[in-house]
PDB file of C-alpha atoms and ligand atoms in Angstrom:
ATOM      1  CA  MET A   1      36.336  -0.429  12.667  1.00  0.00           C
ATOM      2  CA  ALA A   2      33.659   1.366  10.720  1.00  0.00           C
ATOM      3  CA  ASN A   3      33.387   4.714   9.090  1.00  0.00           C
ATOM      4  CA  VAL A   4      30.136   6.439   9.857  1.00  0.00           C
ATOM      5  CA  THR A   5      29.310   9.344   7.573  1.00  0.00           C
ATOM      6  CA  PHE A   6      26.621  11.779   8.640  1.00  0.00           C
ATOM      7  CA  THR A   7      24.882  13.925   6.058  1.00  0.00           C
ATOM      8  CA  SER A   8      22.124  16.437   6.619  1.00  0.00           C
ATOM      9  CA  PRO A   9      20.922  19.844   5.474  1.00  0.00           C
ATOM     10  CA  LYS A  10      21.577  20.847   9.105  1.00  0.00           C
ATOM     11  CA  MET A  11      25.316  20.399   8.568  1.00  0.00           C
ATOM     12  CA  SER A  12      27.522  22.604   6.408  1.00  0.00           C
ATOM     13  CA  ARG A  13      29.277  19.494   5.102  1.00  0.00           C
ATOM     14  CA  ASP A  14      29.254  15.746   5.556  1.00  0.00           C
ATOM     15  CA  LEU A  15      31.174  14.383   8.517  1.00  0.00           C
ATOM     16  CA  THR A  16      32.851  10.974   8.554  1.00  0.00           C
ATOM     17  CA  VAL A  17      33.874   9.549  11.923  1.00  0.00           C
ATOM     18  CA  TYR A  18      35.554   6.310  12.898  1.00  0.00           C
ATOM     19  CA  ALA A  19      33.684   3.981  15.222  1.00  0.00           C
ATOM     20  CA  VAL A  20      36.103   1.796  17.175  1.00  0.00           C
ATOM     21  CA  ALA A  21      35.965  -2.002  16.932  1.00  0.00           C
ATOM     22  CA  GLY A  22      34.305  -3.643  19.879  1.00  0.00           C
ATOM     23  CA  ASP A  23      32.220  -0.623  20.701  1.00  0.00           C
ATOM     24  CA  THR A  24      28.592  -1.253  21.241  1.00  0.00           C
ATOM     25  CA  GLN A  25      27.659   2.351  20.951  1.00  0.00           C
ATOM     26  CA  THR A  26      24.386   3.429  19.515  1.00  0.00           C
ATOM     27  CA  LEU A  27      24.422   5.590  16.450  1.00  0.00           C
ATOM     28  CA  LEU A  28      22.992   8.397  18.565  1.00  0.00           C
ATOM     29  CA  ALA A  29      25.907   8.102  21.009  1.00  0.00           C
ATOM     30  CA  VAL A  30      28.393   8.262  18.123  1.00  0.00           C
ATOM     31  CA  ALA A  31      26.618  11.342  16.782  1.00  0.00           C
ATOM     32  CA  GLN A  32      26.639  13.037  20.164  1.00  0.00           C
ATOM     33  CA  ALA A  33      30.322  12.254  20.724  1.00  0.00           C
ATOM     34  CA  HIS A  34      31.102  14.112  17.511  1.00  0.00           C
ATOM     35  CA  LYS A  35      28.628  16.954  18.032  1.00  0.00           C
ATOM     36  CA  VAL A  36      26.453  15.894  15.093  1.00  0.00           C
ATOM     37  CA  PRO A  37      23.155  17.815  15.364  1.00  0.00           C
ATOM     38  CA  LEU A  38      20.937  14.759  15.299  1.00  0.00           C
ATOM     39  CA  ASP A  39      17.536  15.253  16.919  1.00  0.00           C
ATOM     40  CA  PHE A  40      16.602  13.128  19.893  1.00  0.00           C
ATOM     41  CA  GLU A  41      14.322  13.215  22.904  1.00  0.00           C
ATOM     42  CA  CYS A  42      13.643  10.003  24.812  1.00  0.00           C
ATOM     43  CA  GLN A  43      16.841   8.080  23.913  1.00  0.00           C
ATOM     44  CA  ASN A  44      14.793   4.981  24.581  1.00  0.00           C
ATOM     45  CA  GLY A  45      13.204   4.031  21.272  1.00  0.00           C
ATOM     46  CA  GLU A  46       9.851   5.564  22.014  1.00  0.00           C
ATOM     47  CA  CYS A  47       9.506   9.065  20.548  1.00  0.00           C
ATOM     48  CA  GLY A  48      10.789   8.630  16.982  1.00  0.00           C
ATOM     49  CA  SER A  49      12.617  11.967  16.918  1.00  0.00           C
ATOM     50  CA  CYS A  50      15.927  10.259  16.067  1.00  0.00           C
ATOM     51  CA  ILE A  51      14.772   8.497  12.884  1.00  0.00           C
ATOM     52  CA  VAL A  52      17.584   8.309  10.325  1.00  0.00           C
ATOM     53  CA  LYS A  53      18.158   6.605   6.999  1.00  0.00           C
ATOM     54  CA  VAL A  54      21.067   4.178   7.026  1.00  0.00           C
ATOM     55  CA  ASP A  55      22.798   3.059   3.832  1.00  0.00           C
ATOM     56  CA  VAL A  56      25.536   0.438   3.973  1.00  0.00           C
ATOM     57  CA  LEU A  57      28.438   1.582   1.793  1.00  0.00           C
ATOM     58  CA  SER A  58      30.447  -1.620   1.583  1.00  0.00           C
ATOM     59  CA  GLY A  59      28.376  -3.111  -1.195  1.00  0.00           C
ATOM     60  CA  LYS A  60      28.059  -6.227   0.940  1.00  0.00           C
ATOM     61  CA  ARG A  61      24.879  -7.524   2.442  1.00  0.00           C
ATOM     62  CA  PRO A  62      24.072  -5.379   5.503  1.00  0.00           C
ATOM     63  CA  VAL A  63      24.693  -6.931   8.882  1.00  0.00           C
ATOM     64  CA  GLY A  64      21.417  -8.416  10.057  1.00  0.00           C
ATOM     65  CA  ILE A  65      20.013  -7.149  13.306  1.00  0.00           C
ATOM     66  CA  ALA A  66      16.879  -7.906  15.237  1.00  0.00           C
ATOM     67  CA  LEU A  67      14.528  -4.954  15.455  1.00  0.00           C
ATOM     68  CA  THR A  68      13.057  -4.460  18.880  1.00  0.00           C
ATOM     69  CA  GLU A  69       9.282  -4.337  19.170  1.00  0.00           C
ATOM     70  CA  LYS A  70       9.599  -0.697  20.229  1.00  0.00           C
ATOM     71  CA  GLU A  71      11.584   0.201  17.129  1.00  0.00           C
ATOM     72  CA  LYS A  72       9.158  -1.616  14.855  1.00  0.00           C
ATOM     73  CA  THR A  73       6.212   0.145  16.454  1.00  0.00           C
ATOM     74  CA  VAL A  74       7.736   3.623  16.258  1.00  0.00           C
ATOM     75  CA  LEU A  75       8.918   3.176  12.654  1.00  0.00           C
ATOM     76  CA  ARG A  76       5.523   1.802  11.656  1.00  0.00           C
ATOM     77  CA  TYR A  77       3.704   4.685  13.342  1.00  0.00           C
ATOM     78  CA  ALA A  78       5.985   7.160  11.524  1.00  0.00           C
ATOM     79  CA  GLY A  79       5.326   5.479   8.175  1.00  0.00           C
ATOM     80  CA  LYS A  80       9.014   4.574   7.820  1.00  0.00           C
ATOM     81  CA  ILE A  81       8.686   0.808   7.581  1.00  0.00           C
ATOM     82  CA  THR A  82       6.375  -1.420   5.603  1.00  0.00           C
ATOM     83  CA  PRO A  83       4.925  -4.761   6.679  1.00  0.00           C
ATOM     84  CA  GLU A  84       7.124  -6.331   3.981  1.00  0.00           C
ATOM     85  CA  GLN A  85      10.250  -4.730   5.490  1.00  0.00           C
ATOM     86  CA  ILE A  86       9.283  -5.975   8.947  1.00  0.00           C
ATOM     87  CA  ALA A  87       8.840  -9.480   7.546  1.00  0.00           C
ATOM     88  CA  ALA A  88      12.203  -9.259   5.745  1.00  0.00           C
ATOM     89  CA  ALA A  89      13.888  -8.174   8.968  1.00  0.00           C
ATOM     90  CA  GLU A  90      12.285 -10.971  10.954  1.00  0.00           C
ATOM     91  CA  THR A  91      12.741 -13.820   8.515  1.00  0.00           C
ATOM     92  CA  ASP A  92      15.789 -12.890   6.423  1.00  0.00           C
ATOM     93  CA  ASP A  93      17.724 -10.520   8.725  1.00  0.00           C
ATOM     94  CA  VAL A  94      17.428  -7.715   6.175  1.00  0.00           C
ATOM     95  CA  PRO A  95      17.555  -4.399   8.039  1.00  0.00           C
ATOM     96  CA  PRO A  96      15.103  -1.728   6.878  1.00  0.00           C
ATOM     97  CA  PRO A  97      16.455   1.581   5.535  1.00  0.00           C
ATOM     98  CA  PHE A  98      15.053   3.745   8.315  1.00  0.00           C
ATOM     99  CA  ARG A  99      16.187   3.192  11.876  1.00  0.00           C
ATOM    100  CA  LEU A 100      16.099   4.811  15.269  1.00  0.00           C
ATOM    101  CA  ALA A 101      19.564   6.205  15.984  1.00  0.00           C
ATOM    102  CA  CYS A 102      19.098   5.560  19.707  1.00  0.00           C
ATOM    103  CA  GLN A 103      18.484   1.853  19.037  1.00  0.00           C
ATOM    104  CA  PHE A 104      20.890   1.227  16.160  1.00  0.00           C
ATOM    105  CA  ILE A 105      24.161  -0.339  17.308  1.00  0.00           C
ATOM    106  CA  VAL A 106      27.117   0.575  15.107  1.00  0.00           C
ATOM    107  CA  ARG A 107      28.654  -2.546  13.557  1.00  0.00           C
ATOM    108  CA  HIS A 108      31.740  -3.312  11.524  1.00  0.00           C
ATOM    109  CA  GLU A 109      30.443  -1.787   8.328  1.00  0.00           C
ATOM    110  CA  ASP A 110      30.744   1.604   6.713  1.00  0.00           C
ATOM    111  CA  ILE A 111      27.456   3.419   6.688  1.00  0.00           C
ATOM    112  CA  LEU A 112      25.944   6.663   5.436  1.00  0.00           C
ATOM    113  CA  VAL A 113      23.502   8.199   7.872  1.00  0.00           C
ATOM    114  CA  THR A 114      21.037  10.718   6.465  1.00  0.00           C
ATOM    115  CA  PHE A 115      18.844  12.841   8.670  1.00  0.00           C
TER     116      PHE A 115
HETATM  117 FE1  FES B 201      13.322   8.837  21.054  1.00  0.00          FE
HETATM  118 FE2  FES B 201      15.298   7.687  19.646  1.00  0.00          FE
HETATM  119  S1  FES B 201      15.372   9.489  20.856  1.00  0.00           S
HETATM  120  S2  FES B 201      13.197   7.134  19.703  1.00  0.00           S
END
């Protein structure tokens, strides 16, 4: 129920795939299913190798999602999230632009994933 477009210098062209409604797949799982060359190591929200930028393309407010403590810690350590963005996620359900693909659950919204 969502189009997920992957873009990267590692790919010869952008790839848009359809994520099925009701799936609770991670973004990393979607990428792997479509042979998108997204880096990963731990697959458990600990190493930070799967950091991606996620832009919501619908023009609507992004679907709010609770960041896990692990994801917050890894993004903070990588310099990919500010204290203000953490506060916005916690108090206003505003997702930050950078996420861990192995922790991000694909929702019913079209997104652009840059890595
Ligand atoms: Fe290690 Fe996602 S693969 S944090």
